[in-house]
Coordinates of C-alpha atoms in Angstrom, one line a residue:
Chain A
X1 CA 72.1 98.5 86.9
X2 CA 68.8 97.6 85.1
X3 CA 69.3 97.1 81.3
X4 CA 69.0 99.9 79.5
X5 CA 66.0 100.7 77.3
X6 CA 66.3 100.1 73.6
X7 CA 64.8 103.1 71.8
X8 CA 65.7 103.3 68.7
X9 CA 66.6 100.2 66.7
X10 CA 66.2 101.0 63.6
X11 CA 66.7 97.7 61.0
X12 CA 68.4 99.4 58.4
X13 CA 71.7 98.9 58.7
X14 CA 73.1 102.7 58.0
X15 CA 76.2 103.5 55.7
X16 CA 79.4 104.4 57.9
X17 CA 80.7 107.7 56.9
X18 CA 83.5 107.9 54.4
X19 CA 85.4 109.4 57.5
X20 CA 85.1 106.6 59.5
X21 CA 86.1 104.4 56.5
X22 CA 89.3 105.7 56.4
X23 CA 92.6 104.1 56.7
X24 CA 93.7 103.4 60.7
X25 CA 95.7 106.6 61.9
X26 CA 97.5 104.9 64.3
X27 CA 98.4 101.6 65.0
X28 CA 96.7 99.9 68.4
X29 CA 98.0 96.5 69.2
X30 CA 95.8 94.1 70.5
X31 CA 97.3 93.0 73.8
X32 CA 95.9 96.3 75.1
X33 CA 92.5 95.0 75.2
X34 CA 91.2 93.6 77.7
X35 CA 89.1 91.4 75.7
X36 CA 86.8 91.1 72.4
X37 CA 84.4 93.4 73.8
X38 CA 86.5 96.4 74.7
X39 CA 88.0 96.5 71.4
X40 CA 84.7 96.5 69.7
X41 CA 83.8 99.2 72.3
X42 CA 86.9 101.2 71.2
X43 CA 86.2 101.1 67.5
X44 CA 82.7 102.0 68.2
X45 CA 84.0 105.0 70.0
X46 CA 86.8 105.7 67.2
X47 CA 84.3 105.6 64.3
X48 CA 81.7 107.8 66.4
X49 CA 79.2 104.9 65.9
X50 CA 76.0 105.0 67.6
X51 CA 75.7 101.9 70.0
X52 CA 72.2 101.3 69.2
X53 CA 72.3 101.0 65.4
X54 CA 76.1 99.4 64.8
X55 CA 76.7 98.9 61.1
X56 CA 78.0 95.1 61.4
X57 CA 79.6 94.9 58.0
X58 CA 81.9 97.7 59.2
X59 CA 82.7 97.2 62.4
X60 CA 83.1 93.5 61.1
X61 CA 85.7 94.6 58.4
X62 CA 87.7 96.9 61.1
X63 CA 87.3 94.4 64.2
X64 CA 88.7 91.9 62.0
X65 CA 92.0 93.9 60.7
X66 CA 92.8 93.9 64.6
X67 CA 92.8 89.9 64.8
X68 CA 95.2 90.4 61.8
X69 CA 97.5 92.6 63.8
X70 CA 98.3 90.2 66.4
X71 CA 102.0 89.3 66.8
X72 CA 101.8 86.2 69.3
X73 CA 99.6 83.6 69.7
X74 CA 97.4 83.1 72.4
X75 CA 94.6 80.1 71.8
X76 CA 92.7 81.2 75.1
X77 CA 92.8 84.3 74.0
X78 CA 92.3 84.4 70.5
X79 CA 89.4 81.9 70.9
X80 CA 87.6 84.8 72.5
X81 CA 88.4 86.9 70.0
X82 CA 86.9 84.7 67.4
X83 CA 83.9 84.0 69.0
X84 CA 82.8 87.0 68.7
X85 CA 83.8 87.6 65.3
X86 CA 81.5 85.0 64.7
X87 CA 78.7 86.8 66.7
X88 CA 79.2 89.3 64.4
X89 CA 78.9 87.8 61.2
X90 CA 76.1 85.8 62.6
X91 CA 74.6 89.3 63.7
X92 CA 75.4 90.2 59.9
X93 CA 73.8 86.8 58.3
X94 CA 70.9 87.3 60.2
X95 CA 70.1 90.4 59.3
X96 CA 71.0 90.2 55.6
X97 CA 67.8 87.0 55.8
X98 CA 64.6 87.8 53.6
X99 CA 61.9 87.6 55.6
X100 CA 58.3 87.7 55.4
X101 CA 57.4 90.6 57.9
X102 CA 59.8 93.5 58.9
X103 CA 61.1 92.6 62.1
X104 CA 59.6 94.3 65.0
X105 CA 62.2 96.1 67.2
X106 CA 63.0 93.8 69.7
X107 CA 63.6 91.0 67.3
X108 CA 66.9 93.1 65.4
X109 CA 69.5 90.5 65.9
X110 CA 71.9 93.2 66.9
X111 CA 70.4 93.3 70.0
X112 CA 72.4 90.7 71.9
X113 CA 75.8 92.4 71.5
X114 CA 74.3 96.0 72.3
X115 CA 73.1 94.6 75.5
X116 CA 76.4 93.1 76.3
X117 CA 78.3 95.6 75.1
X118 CA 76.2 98.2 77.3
X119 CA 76.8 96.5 80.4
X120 CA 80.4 96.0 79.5
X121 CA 80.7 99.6 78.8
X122 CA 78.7 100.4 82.4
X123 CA 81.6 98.0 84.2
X124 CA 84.2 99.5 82.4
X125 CA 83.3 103.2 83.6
X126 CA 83.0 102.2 87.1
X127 CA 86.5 100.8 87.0
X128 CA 87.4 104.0 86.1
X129 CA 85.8 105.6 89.7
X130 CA 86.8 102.7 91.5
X131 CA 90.3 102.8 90.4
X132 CA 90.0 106.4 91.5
X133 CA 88.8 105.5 94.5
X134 CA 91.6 102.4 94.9
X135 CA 94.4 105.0 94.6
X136 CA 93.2 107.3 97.2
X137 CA 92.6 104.3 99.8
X138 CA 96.3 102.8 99.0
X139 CA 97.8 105.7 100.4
X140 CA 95.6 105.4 103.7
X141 CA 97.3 102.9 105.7
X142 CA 95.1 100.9 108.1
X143 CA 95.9 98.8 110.9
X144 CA 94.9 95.4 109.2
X145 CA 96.9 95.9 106.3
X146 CA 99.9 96.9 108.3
X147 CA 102.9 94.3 108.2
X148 CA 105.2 93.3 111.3
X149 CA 108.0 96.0 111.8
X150 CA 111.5 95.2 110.5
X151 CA 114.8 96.0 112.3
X152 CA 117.2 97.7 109.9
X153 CA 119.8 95.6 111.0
X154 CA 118.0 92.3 111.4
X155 CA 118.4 90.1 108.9
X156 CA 114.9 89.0 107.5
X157 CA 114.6 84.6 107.6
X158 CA 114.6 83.0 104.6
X159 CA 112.0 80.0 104.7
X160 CA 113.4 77.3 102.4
X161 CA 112.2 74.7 100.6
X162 CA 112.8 71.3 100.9
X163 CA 115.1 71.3 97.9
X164 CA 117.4 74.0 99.9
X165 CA 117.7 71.3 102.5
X166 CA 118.1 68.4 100.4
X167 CA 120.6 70.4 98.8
X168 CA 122.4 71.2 101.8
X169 CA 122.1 67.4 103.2
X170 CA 123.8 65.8 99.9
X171 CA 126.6 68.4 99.9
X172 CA 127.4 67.3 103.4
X173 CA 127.6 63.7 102.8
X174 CA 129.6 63.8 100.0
X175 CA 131.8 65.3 102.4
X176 CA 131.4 62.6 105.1
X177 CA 131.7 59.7 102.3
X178 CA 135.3 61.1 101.4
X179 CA 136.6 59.9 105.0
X180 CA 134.3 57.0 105.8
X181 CA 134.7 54.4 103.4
X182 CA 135.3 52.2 106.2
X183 CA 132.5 49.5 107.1
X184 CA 129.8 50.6 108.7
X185 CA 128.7 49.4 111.7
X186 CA 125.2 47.9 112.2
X187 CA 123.4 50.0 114.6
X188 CA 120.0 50.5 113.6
X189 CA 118.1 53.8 113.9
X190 CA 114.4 53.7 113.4
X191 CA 112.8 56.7 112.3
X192 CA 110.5 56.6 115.1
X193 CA 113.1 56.7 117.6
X194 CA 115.0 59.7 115.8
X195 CA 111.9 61.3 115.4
X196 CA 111.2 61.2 119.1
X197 CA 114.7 62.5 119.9
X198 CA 114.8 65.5 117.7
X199 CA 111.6 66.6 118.8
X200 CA 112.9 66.0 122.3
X201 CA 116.1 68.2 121.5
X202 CA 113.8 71.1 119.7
X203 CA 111.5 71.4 123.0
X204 CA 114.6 71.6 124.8
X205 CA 116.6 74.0 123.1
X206 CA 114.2 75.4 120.5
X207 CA 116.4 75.5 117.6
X208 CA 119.6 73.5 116.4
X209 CA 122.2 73.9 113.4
X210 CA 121.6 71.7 110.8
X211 CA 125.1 71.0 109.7
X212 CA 126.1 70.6 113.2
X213 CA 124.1 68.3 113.5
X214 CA 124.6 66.1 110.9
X215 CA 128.6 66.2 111.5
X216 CA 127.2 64.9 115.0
X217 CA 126.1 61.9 113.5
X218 CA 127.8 59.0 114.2
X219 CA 126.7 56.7 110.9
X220 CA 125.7 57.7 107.8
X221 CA 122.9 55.9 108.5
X222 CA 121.4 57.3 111.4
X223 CA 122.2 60.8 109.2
X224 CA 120.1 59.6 106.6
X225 CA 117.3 58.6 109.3
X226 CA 117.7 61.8 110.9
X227 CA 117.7 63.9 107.2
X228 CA 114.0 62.2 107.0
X229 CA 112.9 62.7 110.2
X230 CA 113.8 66.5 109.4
X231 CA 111.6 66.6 106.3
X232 CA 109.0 64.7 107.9
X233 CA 108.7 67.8 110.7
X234 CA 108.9 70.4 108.2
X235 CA 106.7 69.2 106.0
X236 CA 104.1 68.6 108.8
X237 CA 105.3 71.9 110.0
X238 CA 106.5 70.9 113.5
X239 CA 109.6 72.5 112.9
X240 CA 110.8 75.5 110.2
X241 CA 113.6 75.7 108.7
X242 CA 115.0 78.8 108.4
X243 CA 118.2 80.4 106.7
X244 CA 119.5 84.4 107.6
X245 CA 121.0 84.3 104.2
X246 CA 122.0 82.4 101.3
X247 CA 124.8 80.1 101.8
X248 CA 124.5 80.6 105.5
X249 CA 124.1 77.9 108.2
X250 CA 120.3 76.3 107.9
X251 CA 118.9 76.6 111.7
X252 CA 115.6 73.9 112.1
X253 CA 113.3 75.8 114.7
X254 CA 110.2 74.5 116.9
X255 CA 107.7 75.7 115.4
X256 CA 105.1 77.3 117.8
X257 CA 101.7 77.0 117.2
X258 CA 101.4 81.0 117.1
X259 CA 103.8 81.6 114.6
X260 CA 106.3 83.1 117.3
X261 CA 109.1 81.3 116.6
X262 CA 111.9 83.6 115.9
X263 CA 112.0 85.3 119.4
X264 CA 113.8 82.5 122.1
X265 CA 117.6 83.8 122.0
Chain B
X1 CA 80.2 115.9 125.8
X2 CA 81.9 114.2 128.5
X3 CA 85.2 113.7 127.2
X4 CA 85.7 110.4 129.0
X5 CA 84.2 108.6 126.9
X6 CA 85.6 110.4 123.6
X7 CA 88.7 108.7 125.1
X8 CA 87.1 105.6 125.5
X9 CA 85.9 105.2 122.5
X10 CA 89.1 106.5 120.9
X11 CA 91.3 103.7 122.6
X12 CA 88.4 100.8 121.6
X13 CA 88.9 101.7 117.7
X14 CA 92.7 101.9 118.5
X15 CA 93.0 98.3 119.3
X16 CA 90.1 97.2 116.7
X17 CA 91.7 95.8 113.8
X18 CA 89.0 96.0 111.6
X19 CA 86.0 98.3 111.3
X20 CA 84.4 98.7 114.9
X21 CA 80.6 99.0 114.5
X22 CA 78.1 101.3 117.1
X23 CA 76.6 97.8 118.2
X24 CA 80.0 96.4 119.1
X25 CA 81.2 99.7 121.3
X26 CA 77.5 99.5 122.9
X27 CA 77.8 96.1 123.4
X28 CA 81.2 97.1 125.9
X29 CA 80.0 100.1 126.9
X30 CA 77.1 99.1 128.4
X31 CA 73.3 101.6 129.3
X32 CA 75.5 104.2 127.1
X33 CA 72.9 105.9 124.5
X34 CA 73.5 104.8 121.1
X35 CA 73.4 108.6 120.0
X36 CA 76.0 109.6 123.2
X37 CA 78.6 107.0 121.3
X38 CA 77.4 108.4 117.8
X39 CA 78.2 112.0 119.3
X40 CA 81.5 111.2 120.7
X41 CA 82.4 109.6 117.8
X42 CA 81.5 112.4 115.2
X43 CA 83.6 114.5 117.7
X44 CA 86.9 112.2 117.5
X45 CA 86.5 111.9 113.4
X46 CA 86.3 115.9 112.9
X47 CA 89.4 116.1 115.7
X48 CA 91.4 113.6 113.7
X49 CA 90.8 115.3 110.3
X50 CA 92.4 118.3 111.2
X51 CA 96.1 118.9 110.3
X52 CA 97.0 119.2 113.9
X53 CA 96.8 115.1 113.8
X54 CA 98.7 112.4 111.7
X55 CA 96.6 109.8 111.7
X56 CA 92.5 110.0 111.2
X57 CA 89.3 108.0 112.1
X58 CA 87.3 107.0 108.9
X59 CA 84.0 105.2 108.8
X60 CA 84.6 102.5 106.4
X61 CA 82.8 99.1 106.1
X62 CA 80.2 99.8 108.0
X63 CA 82.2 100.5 111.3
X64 CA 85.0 103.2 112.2
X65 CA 89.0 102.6 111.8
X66 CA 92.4 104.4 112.6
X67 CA 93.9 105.0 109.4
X68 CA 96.8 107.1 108.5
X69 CA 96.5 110.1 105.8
X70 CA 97.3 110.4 102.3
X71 CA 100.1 112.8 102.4
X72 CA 102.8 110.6 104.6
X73 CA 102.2 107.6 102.6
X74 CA 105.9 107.8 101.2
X75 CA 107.6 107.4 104.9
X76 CA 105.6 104.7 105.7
X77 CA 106.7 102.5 102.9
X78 CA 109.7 103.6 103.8
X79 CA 109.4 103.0 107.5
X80 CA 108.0 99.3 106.1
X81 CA 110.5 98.7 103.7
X82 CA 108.0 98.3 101.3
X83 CA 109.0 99.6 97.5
X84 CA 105.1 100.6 96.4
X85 CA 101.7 98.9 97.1
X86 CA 100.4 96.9 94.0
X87 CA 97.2 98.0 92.3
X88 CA 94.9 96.1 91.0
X89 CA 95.4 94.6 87.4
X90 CA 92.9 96.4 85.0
X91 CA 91.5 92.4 84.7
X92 CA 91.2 92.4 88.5
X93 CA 89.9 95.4 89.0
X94 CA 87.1 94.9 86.1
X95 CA 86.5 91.3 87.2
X96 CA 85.9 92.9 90.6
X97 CA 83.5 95.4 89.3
X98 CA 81.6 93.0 87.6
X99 CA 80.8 90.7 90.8
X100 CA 80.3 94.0 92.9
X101 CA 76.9 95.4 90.7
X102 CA 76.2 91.7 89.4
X103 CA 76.6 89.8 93.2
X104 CA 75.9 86.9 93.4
X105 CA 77.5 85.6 90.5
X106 CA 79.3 82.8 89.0
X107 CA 82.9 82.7 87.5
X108 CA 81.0 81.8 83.6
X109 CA 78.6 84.9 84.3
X110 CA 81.3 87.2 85.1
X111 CA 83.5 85.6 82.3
X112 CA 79.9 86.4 79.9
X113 CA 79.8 89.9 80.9
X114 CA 83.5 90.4 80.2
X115 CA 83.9 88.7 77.1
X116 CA 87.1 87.0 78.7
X117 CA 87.5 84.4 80.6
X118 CA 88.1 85.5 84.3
X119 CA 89.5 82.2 86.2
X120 CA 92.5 83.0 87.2
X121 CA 91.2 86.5 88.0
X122 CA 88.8 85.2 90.4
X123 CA 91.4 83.2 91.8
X124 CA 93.5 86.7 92.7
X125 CA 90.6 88.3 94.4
X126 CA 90.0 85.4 96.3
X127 CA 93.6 85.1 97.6
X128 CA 93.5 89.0 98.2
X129 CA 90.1 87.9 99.8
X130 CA 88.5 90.6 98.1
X131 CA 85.9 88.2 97.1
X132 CA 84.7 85.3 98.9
X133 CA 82.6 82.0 97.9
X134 CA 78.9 81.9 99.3
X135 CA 77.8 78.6 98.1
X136 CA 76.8 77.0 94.9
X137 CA 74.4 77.9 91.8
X138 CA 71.4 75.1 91.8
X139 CA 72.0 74.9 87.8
X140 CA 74.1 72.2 85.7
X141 CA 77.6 71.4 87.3
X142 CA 76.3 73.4 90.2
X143 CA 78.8 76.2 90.2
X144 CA 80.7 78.4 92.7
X145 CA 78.3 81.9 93.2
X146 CA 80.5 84.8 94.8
X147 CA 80.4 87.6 96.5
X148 CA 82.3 90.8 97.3
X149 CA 83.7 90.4 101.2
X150 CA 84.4 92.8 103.3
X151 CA 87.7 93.5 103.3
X152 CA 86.7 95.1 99.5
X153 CA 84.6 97.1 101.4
X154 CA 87.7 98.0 103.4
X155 CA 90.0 97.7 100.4
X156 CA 88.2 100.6 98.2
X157 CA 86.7 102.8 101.4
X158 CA 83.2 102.1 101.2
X159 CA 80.6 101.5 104.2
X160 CA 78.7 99.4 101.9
X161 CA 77.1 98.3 98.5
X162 CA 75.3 101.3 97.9
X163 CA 78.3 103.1 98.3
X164 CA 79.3 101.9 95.2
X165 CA 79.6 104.4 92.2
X166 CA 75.4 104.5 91.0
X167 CA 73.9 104.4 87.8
X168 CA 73.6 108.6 87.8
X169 CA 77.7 108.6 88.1
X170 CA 78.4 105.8 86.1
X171 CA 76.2 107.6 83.3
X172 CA 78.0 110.6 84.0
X173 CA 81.1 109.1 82.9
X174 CA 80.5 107.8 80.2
X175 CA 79.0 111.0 78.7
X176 CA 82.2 112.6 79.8
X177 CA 84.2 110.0 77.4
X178 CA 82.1 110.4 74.8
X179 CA 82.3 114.2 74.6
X180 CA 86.1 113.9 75.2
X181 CA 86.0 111.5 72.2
X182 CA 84.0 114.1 69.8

């Protein structure tokens, strides 16, 4: 969209009708905007102001009654807000300068804002027809967008986090250290070594029950070692963890390299 | 028309996932005439646009596509599981617009033109990959410059740029809101 031609631009700022000066009607909060310029654009509109010749005392006055409205604060957002209040008093200060020579037409220090606010107003009405456009198309369901079919009666996997597990992993030895308080015998377990042999028992059976395993366990130890070595796979997603549903048994799964790893029962 | 390769074509846009162009079925199809393929394909989108058919061939993003219609929309979410399809956030959808007429551009032009800071707006799109990155700006801090991708082409049912609304409509528009206004 080329920039639109600025025909008129007359310097003198005009008086705003005593219509327009009158008291709000309704009240328009300010989290409806999407930003500075749309609510300028929506008081322009309200007041029937012509774009090309804004009267920036005005529009000043009533932009800034909407700043006072606001009923949370927002720095990000009011920061926007404010700048271009200032624009606009700067607009007004420039324009209220004695000068020598009347200011030819592309000099009015309005000019920056109409451009901007014409280009916003051009974005804003092509939202509007490609929002129209956006709800016919949502309704048209194409085969990229289409999701994996679910089985009513399957239960859909729950991924979980590594908090789930630790979770899950404490509860369980709190359990154990109840009935072993007994010494515990010195076999060492390396992680290497554990590593090796769960990835061993996922390639051969795919999938094991975490809690099972962990009552398996002959040290708390070698649970420990193993409760890394699980976290060390997930995280460098060798193997998933996945729960049917909450409170359920956690299940540690091989992950496959094609993301086919719920389908070896 | 030799309905063979109606057929043909029909069952290589069936297993095409995204928008199957003319080169890509003359590329399989080969010594075939570019217009017999154009034919036959004209022939299969008017066939599936009939109510006698459920779901309907659209050129969109430059290529042609299986896509269901409009009016069963509600089983399939149902069918899916799936409660409504999000739109677009009115931020989104404006940040969008702006990189679509101002492409390429950078996150602090598109922030200019909105008034509004658009990060975490660009950062949607991109996850939606509506948008995608296409290099960087050879000015201060070099920047990020984007582009439109497209699966927006896909997303909003357009073949390509100049599909999108023009100047003539956006004017239309806006003289439409204005008379509404007075």
């Amino acid at each position: 969209m080329p920039e639109p031609a600025a025909e008129t631009l007359p310097i003198e700022e005009t008086p705003v009708s005593p219509s327009a000066e009158a008291p709000e009607g309704y009240q328009v909060r300010l989290d409806v905007f999407e930003g500075p310029l749309d609510l300028l654009l929506f008081l322009i509109r309200k007041k029937k102001i012509d774009i090309h010749d804004i009267p920036i005392a005005a529009i000043t006055r009533n932009y800034l009654e909407y700043l006072d409205r606001k009923t949370e604060i927002n720095l990000d957002r009011e920061a926007e807000f404010l700048f271009v209040a200032a624009l606009l008093i700067y607009i007004k200060s420039q324009m209220l300068l004695p000068r020598e020579t009347d200011l030819a037409e592309h000099e009015d220090p309005r000019l920056v804002l109409v451009n901007r606010l014409l280009e916003y107003e051009k974005i804003k009405a092509a939202c509007s027809l490609l929002r129209e456009r956006e709800d016919v198309q949502i309704l048209q369901w194409k085969r990229n967008f289409i999701p994996p079919l679910r089985g009513e009666s399957e239960l859909e996997p729950v991924e979980l986090s590594l908090f789930d597990l630790a979770e899950s992993f404490f509860l369980m030895m709190k359990r154990r250290s109840a009935d072993e308080t007994r010494t515990i015998r010195g076999r060492d377990v390396s992680i290497e070594v554990k590593m090796k042999e769960l990835v061993g028992l996922l390639r051969e059976r795919h999938m094991f029950d975490f809690l099972e395993y962990f009552e398996a366990n002959a040290s708390l130890e070698e649970a420990l070692v193993s409760f890394f070595c699980i976290l060390e796979l997930v995280k460098s997603r060798v193997a998933v963890a996945v729960q049917d549903e909450l409170f359920q048994t956690i299940r540690v799964w091989l992950r496959k390299d094609a993301h086919r790893t719920d389908h070896h029962e | 028309m030799n309905s063979p390769l109606k057929n043909i074509v029909e069952s290589l846009i069936f297993v095409s996932q995204e928008p199957l162009t003319l080169e890509r079925v003359q590329a399989v199809l080969e010594g075939v005439p570019a217009a017999d393929i154009q034919a036959a394909v004209d022939e299969l989108v008017a066939d599936t646009a009939s109510d006698s058919r459920g779901v309907q061939i659209i050129r969109v993003g430059g290529g042609w596509l299986f896509s269901t219609k409009p009016a069963f929309d509600r089983e399939i979410r149902r069918l899916l599981q799936i409660e409504r399809k999000n739109r677009l956030s009115s931020a989104g959808l404006e940040t969008l617009a702006a990189i679509a007429y101002r492409q390429p551009v950078t996150q602090a032009e598109v922030s200019a033109i909105r008034g509004v800071d658009s990060t975490s707006s660009l950062k949607t799109l991109l996850e939606k990959s509506l948008i995608k990155i296409v290099g960087r700006k050879k000015a201060p801090g070099s920047p990020l410059v984007y582009r439109t991708s497209d699966e927006f082409l896909l997303y909003l049912g357009l073949n390509g740029l100049d599909e999108l609304p023009s100047e003539e409509e956006i004017a239309k528009i806006l003289q439409e809101e204005k008379a509404a206004d007075a």
